[in-house]
Short mmCIF file of C-alpha atoms in Angstrom, two decimals:
data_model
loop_
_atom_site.label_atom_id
_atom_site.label_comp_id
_atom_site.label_asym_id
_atom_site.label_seq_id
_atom_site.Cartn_x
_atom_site.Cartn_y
_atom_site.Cartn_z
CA UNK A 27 167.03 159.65 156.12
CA UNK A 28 169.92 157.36 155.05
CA UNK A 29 170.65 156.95 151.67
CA UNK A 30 171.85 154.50 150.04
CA UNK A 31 175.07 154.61 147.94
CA UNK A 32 174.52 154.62 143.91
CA UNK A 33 176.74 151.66 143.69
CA UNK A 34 175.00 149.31 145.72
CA UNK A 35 171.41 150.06 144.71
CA UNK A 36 169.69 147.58 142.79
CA UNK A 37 170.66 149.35 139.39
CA UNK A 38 174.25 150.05 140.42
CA UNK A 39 177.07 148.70 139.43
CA UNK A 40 177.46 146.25 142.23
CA UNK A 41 174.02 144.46 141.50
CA UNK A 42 174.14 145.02 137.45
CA UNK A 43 177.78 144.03 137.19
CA UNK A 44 179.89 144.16 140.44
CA UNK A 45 178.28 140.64 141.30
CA UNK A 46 178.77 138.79 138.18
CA UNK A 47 181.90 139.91 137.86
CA UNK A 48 183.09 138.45 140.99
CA UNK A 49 181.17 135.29 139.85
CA UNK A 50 183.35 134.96 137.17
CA UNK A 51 186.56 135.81 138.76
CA UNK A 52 185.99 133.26 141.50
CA UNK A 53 184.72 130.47 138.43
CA UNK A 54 188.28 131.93 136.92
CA UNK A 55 190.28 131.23 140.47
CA UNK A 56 188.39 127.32 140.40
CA UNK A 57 189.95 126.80 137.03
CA UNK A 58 193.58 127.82 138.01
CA UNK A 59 193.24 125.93 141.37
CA UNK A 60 192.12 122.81 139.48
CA UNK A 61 195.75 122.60 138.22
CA UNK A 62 197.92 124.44 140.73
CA UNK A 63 196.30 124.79 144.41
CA UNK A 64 193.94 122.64 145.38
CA UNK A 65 193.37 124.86 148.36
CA UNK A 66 192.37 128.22 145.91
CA UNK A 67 189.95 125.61 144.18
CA UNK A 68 188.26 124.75 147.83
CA UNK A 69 188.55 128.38 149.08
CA UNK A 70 186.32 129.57 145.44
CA UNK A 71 184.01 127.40 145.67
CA UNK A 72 183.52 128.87 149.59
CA UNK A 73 183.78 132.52 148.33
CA UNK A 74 180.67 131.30 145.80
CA UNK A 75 178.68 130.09 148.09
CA UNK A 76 178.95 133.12 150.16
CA UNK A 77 178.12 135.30 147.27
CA UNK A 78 174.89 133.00 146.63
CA UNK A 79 173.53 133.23 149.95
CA UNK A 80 174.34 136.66 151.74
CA UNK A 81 173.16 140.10 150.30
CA UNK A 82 174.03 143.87 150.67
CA UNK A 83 171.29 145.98 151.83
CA UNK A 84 172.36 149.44 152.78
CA UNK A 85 168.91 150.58 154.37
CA UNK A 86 170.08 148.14 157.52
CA UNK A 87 171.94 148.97 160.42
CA UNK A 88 174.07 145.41 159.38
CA UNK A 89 173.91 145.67 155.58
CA UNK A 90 175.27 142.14 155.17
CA UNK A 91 171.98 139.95 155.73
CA UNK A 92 170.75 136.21 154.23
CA UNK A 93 169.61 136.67 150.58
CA UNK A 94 165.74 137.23 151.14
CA UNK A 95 165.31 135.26 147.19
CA UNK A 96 166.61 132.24 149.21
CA UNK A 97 163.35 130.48 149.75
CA UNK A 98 161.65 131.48 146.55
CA UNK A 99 164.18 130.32 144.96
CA UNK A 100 164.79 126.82 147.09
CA UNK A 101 161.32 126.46 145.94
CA UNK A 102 161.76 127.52 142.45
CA UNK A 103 164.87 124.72 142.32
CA UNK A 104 162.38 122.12 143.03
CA UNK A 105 161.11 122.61 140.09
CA UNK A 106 164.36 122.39 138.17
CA UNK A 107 165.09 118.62 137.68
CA UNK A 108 168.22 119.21 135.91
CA UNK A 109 169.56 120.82 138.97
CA UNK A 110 167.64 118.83 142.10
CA UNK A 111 168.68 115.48 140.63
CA UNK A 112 172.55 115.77 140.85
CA UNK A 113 172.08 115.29 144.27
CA UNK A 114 171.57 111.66 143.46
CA UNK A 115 175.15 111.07 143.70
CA UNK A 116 175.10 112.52 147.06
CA UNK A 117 172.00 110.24 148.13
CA UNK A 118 173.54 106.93 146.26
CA UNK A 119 176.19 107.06 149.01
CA UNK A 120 174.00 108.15 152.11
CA UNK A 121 171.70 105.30 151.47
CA UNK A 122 174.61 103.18 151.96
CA UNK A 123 174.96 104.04 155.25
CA UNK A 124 172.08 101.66 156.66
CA UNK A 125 174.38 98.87 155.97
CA UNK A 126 177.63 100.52 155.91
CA UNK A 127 180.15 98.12 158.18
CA UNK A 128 183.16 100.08 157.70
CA UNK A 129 181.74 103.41 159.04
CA UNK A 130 185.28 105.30 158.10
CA UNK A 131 185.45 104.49 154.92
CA UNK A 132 181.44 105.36 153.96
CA UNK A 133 182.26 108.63 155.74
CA UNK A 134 185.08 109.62 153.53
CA UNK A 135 182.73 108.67 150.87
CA UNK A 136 180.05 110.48 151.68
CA UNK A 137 182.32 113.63 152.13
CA UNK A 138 184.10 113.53 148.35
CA UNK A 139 180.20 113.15 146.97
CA UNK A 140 179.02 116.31 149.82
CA UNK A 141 179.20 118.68 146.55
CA UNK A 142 176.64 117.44 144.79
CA UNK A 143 174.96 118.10 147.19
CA UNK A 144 175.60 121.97 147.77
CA UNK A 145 177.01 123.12 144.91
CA UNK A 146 173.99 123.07 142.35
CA UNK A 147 171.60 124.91 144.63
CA UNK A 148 174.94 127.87 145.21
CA UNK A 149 174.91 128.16 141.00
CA UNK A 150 171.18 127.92 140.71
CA UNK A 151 171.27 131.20 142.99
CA UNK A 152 173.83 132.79 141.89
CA UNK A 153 173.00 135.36 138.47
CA UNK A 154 173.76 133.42 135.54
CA UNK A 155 176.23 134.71 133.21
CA UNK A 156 175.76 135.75 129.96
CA UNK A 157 177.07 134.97 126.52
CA UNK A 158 179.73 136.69 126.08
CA UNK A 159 181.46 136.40 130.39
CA UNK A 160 180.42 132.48 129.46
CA UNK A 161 182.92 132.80 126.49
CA UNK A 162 185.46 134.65 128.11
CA UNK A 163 185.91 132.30 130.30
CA UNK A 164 186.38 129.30 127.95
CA UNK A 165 188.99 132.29 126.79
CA UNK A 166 190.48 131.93 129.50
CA UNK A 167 190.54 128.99 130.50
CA UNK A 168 192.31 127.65 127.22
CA UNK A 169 194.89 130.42 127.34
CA UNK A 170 195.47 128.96 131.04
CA UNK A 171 195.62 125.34 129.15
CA UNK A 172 198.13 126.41 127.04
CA UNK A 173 200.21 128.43 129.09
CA UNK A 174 200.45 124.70 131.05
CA UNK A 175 200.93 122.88 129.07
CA UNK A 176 203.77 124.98 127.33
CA UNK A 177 205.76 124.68 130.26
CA UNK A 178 204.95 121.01 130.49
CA UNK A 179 206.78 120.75 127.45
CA UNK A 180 209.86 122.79 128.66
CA UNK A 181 210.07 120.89 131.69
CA UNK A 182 209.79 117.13 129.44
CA UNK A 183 212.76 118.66 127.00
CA UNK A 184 214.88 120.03 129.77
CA UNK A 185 214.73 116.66 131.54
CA UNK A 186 214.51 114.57 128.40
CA UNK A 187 216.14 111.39 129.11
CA UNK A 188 214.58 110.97 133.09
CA UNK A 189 211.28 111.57 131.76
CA UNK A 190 211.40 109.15 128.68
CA UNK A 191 212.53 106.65 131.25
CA UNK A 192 209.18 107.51 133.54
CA UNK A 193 207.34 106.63 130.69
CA UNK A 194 208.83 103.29 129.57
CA UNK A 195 207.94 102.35 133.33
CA UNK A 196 204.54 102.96 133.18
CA UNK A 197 204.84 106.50 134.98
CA UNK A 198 203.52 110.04 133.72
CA UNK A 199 204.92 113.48 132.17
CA UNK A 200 205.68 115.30 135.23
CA UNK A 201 202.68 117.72 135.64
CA UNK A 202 201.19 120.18 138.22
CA UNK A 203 198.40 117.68 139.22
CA UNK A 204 197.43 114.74 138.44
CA UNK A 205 198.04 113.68 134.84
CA UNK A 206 194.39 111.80 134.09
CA UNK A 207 192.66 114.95 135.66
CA UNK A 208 194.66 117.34 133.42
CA UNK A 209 194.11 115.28 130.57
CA UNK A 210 190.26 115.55 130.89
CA UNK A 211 190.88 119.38 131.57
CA UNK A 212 192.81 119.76 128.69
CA UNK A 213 190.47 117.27 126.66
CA UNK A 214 187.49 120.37 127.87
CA UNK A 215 189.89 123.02 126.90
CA UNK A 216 189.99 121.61 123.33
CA UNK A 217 185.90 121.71 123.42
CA UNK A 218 186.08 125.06 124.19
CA UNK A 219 188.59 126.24 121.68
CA UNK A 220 185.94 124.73 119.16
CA UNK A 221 183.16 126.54 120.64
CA UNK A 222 184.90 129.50 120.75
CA UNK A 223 185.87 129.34 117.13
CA UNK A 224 182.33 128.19 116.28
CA UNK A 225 180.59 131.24 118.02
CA UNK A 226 183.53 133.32 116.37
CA UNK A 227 184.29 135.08 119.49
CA UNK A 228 187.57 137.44 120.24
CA UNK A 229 187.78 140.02 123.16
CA UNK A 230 188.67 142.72 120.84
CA UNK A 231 190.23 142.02 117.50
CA UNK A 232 189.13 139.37 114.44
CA UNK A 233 192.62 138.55 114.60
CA UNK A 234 192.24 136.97 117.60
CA UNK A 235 190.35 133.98 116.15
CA UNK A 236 193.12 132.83 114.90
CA UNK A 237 195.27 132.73 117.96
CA UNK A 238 192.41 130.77 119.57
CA UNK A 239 192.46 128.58 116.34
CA UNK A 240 196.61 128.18 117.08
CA UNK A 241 195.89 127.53 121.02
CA UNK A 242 193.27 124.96 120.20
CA UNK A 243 195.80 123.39 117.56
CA UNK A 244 198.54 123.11 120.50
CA UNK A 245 196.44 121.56 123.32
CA UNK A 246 195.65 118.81 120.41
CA UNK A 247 199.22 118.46 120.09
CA UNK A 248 200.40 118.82 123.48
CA UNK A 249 197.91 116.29 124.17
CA UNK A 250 199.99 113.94 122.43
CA UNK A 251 202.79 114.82 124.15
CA UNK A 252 201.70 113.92 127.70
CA UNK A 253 200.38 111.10 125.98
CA UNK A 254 197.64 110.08 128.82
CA UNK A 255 195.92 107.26 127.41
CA UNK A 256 192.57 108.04 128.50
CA UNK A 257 192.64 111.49 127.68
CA UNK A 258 193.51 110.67 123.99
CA UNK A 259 190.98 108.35 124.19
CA UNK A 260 188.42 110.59 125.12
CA UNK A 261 190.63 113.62 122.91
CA UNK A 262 190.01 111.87 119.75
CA UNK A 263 186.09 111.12 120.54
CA UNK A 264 185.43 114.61 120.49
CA UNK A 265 187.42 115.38 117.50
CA UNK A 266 185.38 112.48 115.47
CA UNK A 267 182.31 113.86 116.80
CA UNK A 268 182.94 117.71 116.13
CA UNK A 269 184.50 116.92 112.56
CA UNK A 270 180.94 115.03 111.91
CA UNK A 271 179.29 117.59 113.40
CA UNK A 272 180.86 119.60 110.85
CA UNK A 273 179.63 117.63 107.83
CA UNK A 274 176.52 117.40 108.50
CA UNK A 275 175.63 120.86 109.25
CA UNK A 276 177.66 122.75 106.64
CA UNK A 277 177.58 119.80 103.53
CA UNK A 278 180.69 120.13 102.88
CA UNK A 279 181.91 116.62 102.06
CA UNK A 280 185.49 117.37 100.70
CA UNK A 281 186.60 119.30 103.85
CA UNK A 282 185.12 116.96 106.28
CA UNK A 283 186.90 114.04 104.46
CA UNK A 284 190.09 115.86 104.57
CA UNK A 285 189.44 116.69 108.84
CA UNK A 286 188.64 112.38 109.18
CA UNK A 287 191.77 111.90 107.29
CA UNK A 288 193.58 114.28 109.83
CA UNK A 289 192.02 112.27 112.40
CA UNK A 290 193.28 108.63 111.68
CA UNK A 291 196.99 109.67 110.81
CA UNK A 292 197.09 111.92 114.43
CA UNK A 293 197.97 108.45 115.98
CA UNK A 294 200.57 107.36 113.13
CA UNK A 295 202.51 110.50 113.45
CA UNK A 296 202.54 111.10 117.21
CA UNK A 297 204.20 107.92 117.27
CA UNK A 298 206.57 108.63 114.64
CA UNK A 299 207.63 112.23 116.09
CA UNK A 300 206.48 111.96 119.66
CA UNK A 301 209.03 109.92 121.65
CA UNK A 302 206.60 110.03 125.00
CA UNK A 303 203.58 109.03 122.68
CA UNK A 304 205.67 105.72 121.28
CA UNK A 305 206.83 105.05 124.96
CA UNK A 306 203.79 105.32 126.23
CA UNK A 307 202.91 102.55 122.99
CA UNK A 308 205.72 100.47 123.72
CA UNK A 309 204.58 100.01 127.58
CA UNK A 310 200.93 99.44 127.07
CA UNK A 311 202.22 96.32 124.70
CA UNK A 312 204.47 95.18 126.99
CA UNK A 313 201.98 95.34 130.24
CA UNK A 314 199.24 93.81 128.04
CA UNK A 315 201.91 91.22 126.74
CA UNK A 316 202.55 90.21 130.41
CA UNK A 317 198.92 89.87 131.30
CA UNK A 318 197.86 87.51 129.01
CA UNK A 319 200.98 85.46 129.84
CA UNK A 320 200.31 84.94 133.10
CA UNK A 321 203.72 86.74 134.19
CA UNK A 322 202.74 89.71 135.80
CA UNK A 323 203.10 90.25 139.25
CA UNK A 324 200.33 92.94 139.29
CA UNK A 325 202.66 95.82 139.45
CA UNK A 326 201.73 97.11 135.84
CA UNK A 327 199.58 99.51 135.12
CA UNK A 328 196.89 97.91 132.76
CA UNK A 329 196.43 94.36 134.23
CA UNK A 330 195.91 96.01 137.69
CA UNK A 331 192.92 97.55 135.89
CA UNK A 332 191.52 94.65 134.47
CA UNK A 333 191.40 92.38 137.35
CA UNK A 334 190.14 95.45 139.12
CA UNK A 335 187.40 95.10 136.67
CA UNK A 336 186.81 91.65 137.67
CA UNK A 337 186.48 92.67 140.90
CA UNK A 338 183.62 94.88 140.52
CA UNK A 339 182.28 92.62 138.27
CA UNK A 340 182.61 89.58 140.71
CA UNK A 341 180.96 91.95 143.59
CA UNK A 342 178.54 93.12 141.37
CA UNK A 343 177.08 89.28 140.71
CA UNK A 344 177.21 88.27 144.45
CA UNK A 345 174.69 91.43 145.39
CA UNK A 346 173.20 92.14 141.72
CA UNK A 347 170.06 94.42 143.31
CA UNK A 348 171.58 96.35 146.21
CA UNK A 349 175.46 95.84 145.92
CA UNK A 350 177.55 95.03 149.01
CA UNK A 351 177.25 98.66 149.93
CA UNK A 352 179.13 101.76 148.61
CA UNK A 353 180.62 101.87 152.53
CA UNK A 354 181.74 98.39 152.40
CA UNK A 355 183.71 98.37 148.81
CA UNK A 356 187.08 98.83 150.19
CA UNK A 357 186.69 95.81 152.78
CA UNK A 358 185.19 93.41 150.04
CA UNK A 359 187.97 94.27 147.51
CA UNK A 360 190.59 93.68 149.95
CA UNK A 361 189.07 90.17 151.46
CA UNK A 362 189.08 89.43 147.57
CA UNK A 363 192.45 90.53 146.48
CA UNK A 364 194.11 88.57 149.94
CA UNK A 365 192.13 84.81 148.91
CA UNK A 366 192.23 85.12 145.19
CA UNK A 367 195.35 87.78 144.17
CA UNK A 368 197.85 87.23 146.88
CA UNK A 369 200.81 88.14 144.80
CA UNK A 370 199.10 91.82 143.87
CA UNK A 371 201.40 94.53 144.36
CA UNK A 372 199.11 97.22 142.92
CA UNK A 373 195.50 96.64 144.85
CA UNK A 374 193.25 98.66 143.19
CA UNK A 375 189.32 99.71 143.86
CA UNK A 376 187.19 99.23 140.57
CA UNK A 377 188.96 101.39 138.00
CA UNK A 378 185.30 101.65 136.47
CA UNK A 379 182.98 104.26 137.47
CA UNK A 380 180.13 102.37 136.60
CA UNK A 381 181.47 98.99 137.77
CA UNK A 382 181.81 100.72 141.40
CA UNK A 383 178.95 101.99 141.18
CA UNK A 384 177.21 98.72 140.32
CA UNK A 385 179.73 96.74 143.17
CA UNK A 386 179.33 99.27 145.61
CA UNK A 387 174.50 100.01 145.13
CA UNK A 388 173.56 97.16 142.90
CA UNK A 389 171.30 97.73 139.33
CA UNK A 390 169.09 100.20 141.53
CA UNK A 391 171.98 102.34 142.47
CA UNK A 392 173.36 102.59 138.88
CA UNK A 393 169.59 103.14 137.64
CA UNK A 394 169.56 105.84 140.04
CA UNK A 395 173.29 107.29 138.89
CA UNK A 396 172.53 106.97 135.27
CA UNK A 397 169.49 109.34 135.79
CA UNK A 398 171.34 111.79 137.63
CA UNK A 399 173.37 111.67 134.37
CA UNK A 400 171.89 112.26 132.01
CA UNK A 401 168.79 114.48 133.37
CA UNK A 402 170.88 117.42 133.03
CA UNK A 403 171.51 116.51 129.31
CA UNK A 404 168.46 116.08 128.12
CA UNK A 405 166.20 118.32 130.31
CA UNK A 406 164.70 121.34 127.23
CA UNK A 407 167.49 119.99 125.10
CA UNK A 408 170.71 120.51 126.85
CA UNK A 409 172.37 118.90 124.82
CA UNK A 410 172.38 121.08 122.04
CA UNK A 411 175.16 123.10 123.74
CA UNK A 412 178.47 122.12 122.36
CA UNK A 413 180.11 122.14 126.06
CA UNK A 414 178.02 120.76 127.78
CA UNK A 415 177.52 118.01 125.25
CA UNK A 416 181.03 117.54 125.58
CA UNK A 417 181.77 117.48 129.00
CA UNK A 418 179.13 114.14 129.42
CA UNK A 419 181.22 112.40 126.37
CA UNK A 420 184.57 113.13 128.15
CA UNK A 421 182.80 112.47 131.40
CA UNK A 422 181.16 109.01 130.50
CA UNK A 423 184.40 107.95 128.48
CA UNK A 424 186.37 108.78 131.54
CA UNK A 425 184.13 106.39 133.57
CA UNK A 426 185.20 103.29 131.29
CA UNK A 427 188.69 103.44 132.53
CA UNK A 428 188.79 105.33 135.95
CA UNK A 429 186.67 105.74 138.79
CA UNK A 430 186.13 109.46 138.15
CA UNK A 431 183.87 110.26 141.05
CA UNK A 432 185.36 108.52 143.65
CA UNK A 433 187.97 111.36 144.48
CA UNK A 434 187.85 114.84 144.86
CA UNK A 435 189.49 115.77 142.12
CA UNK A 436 187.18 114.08 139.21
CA UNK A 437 184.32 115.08 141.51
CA UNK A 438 185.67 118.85 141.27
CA UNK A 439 186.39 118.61 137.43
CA UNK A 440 182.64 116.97 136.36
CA UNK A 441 180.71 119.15 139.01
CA UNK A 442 182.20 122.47 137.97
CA UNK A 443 181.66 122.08 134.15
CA UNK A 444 178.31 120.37 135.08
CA UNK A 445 176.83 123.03 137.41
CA UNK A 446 178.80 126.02 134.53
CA UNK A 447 176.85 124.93 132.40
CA UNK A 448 173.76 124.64 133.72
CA UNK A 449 173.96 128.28 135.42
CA UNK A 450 174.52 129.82 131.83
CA UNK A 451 171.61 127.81 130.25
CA UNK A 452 169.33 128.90 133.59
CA UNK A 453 168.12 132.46 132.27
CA UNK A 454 165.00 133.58 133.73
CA UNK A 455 162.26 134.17 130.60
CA UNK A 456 162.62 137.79 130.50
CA UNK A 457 166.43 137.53 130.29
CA UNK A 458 166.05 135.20 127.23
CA UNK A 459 166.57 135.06 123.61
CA UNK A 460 167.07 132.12 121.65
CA UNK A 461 169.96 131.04 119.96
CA UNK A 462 171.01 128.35 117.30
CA UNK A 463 173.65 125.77 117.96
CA UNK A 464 174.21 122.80 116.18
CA UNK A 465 170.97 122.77 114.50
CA UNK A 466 168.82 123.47 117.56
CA UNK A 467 167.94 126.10 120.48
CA UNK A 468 168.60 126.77 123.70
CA UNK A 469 167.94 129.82 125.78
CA UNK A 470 170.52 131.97 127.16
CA UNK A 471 171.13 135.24 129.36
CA UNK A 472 171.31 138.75 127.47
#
């Protein structure tokens, strides 16, 4: 009779811990290749997928096999709106495709939007992880913030001059990927500093919650530094809406004036200490300046976004139901740029999420994005989780001045966080307690 090895029986160490380990390694890997190597990013997300689908079973000849929960569990999903419905961004695009004219171009659509389609079903199989893996990994991941952004900094002082000039021509800190992306990241990292803090969490020592108090203080900081305009934007959102938070829960009206006071002279002295912050001032001033004179050339940065917001909105009102077809945006932006902005240097594509959504599928299609939105918010109360919460504020901001889904890399950054979140709220009954945040409850994993 064979027998199976201690480890990989279903109360060994592979199945009780072995497996969510590696879940959180791999989640660990995503984060580092989101700002390093794309390629480590792509590969975890293939290692995950793996682990959600295949099983070990040592009484086989083959122990590696398909995952026998796999159909209860595609069935159980389908009954998980908050998962099933992200695949509406997926579907927005596909549905293009019957009257796509430029084939290539809906293809490599279709292909950046391909994860929502996957992805939620491989972290609705895979075991959720519990509190305290959850918050190590917001550990980690601001520790991994920091570290960044540190040598950001040494990079901006050791090149001080080159850099400042960047900026006064509309170009960002040198970074390891792209500077809105990291922004956002960073922007996340800050939310999970706070929850951290909130939660009172430290791997070992109560000292500790003050170096995650000192990291979250930096990223705020270094935030300034990079000075991406959108991710202070969105930086500064949060901050108002955690320092409220604050006030109303705990009543205490003297330090929450003192943290809105904080708030409104961030801005006044990052531009009196932070050359790349007044730079970064100075430019936006001058581009906007230009604009409204009529004397740009459309090689700045913030007038190519505005009449790439007319754009979308002039598409938009030529096919107000259906759009002119998600495939088709590129052609129609083009044919409009050649008759009516000859001159543009800098063509861009709607740099509005929901402007290309509503160019590219109409009212319907943005009715039909919205709700894959904010479903996973609101489904049992999401939203009572402080991350999660947080990553649709920096998401939605984000699609006000970029087109955040319409590359791999915002696609990567809001389906990772997304999906996170909803694996560590997904806790089977019997696995549950409830907890208190923010003046409600939410279920979580023991």
């Amino acid at each position: 009779m064979k027998t199976v090895p201690s480890f990989f029986q279903k109360d060994g160490f592979f199945f009780t811990q072995g497996k969510p380990l590696l879940v959180w390694i791999l989640c660990a890997a995503l984060l580092t290749g989101m700002i390093y190597a794309p390629y480590l990013q792509s590969l975890s997300l293939f290692l995950l997928s793996i682990l959600a689908v295949l099983s070990w079973d040592t009484s086989r000849f083959f122990p590696l096999r398909i995952n026998p929960a796999l159909i209860p569990s595609g069935k159980s999903f389908f009954h998980r709106p908050d998962f099933w419905v992200i695949a509406l961004y997926f579907i927005l695009v596909l549905a293009g495709g019957l009257y796509a004219q430029d084939m290539g171009y809906w293809l490599s659509r279709l292909r950046i939007k391909l994860p929502f389609l996957a992805i939620p079903f491989v972290f609705f199989l895979l075991p959720s992880l519990k509190e305290r893996p959850y918050l190590r990994l917001w550990y980690f991941l601001l520790v991994l913030l920091s570290l960044t952004s540190l040598g950001i900094l040494v990079n901006y002082l050791r090149h001080f001059e080159e850099v400042n000039l960047l900026i006064k021509q509309g170009q960002p800190v040198p970074m390891p990927c792209n500077h809105i992306r990291y922004s956002l990241l960073q922007t996340m990292g800050v939310a999970g500093g706070l929850f951290l803090l909130e939660k009172r969490f430290a791997l070992r020592f109560r000292w500790e919650t003050y170096v995650i108090a000192a990291l979250t203080l930096w990223l705020i900081i270094a935030q300034h530094l990079i000075a991406v305009r959108s991710g202070l934007v969105v930086l500064y959102a949060l901050l108002a809406f955690s320092a409220a938070r604050y006030l109303w829960r705990t009543r205490r009206w003297l330090t929450g004036a003192v943290l809105l006071a904080a708030l409104a002279s961030g801005p006044v002295l990052a531009y009196q200490l932070a050359p790349s912050f007044r730079n970064k001032v100075g430019y936006m001033r001058y581009d906007l300046d230009m604009y409204f004179k009529g004397q740009d050339k459309g090689v700045l940065s913030d007038a190519s976004r505005l009449i790439s917001w007319k754009i979308g909105w002039d598409l938009f009102r030529r096919s107000p139901w259906i759009g002119v077809g998600p495939g088709n945006l590129r052609k129609e932006v083009e044919a409009i740029y050649a008759t009516e902005y000859p001159h543009m240097e800098k063509r861009l594509m709607p740099h509005n999420q929901f402007l290309s959504v509503m160019a590219g599928s109409g009212a319907i299609g943005l009715a039909f994005f919205l709700t894959a939105f904010f479903v996973p918010l609101f489904y049992r109360k999401h939203y009572l989780h402080f991350p999660f919460l947080a990553l649709h504020a920096t998401a939605c901001l984000s699609f006000i001045v970029e087109a955040t889904l319409e590359n791999a890399m915002g696609v990567a950054f809001f389906l990772f966080f997304l999906v996170l979140g909803l694996n560590h709220l997904n806790a089977k009954p019997q696995e549950c307690r409830t907890v208190h945040i923010g003046g409600g409850t939410f279920s979580r994993a023991e």
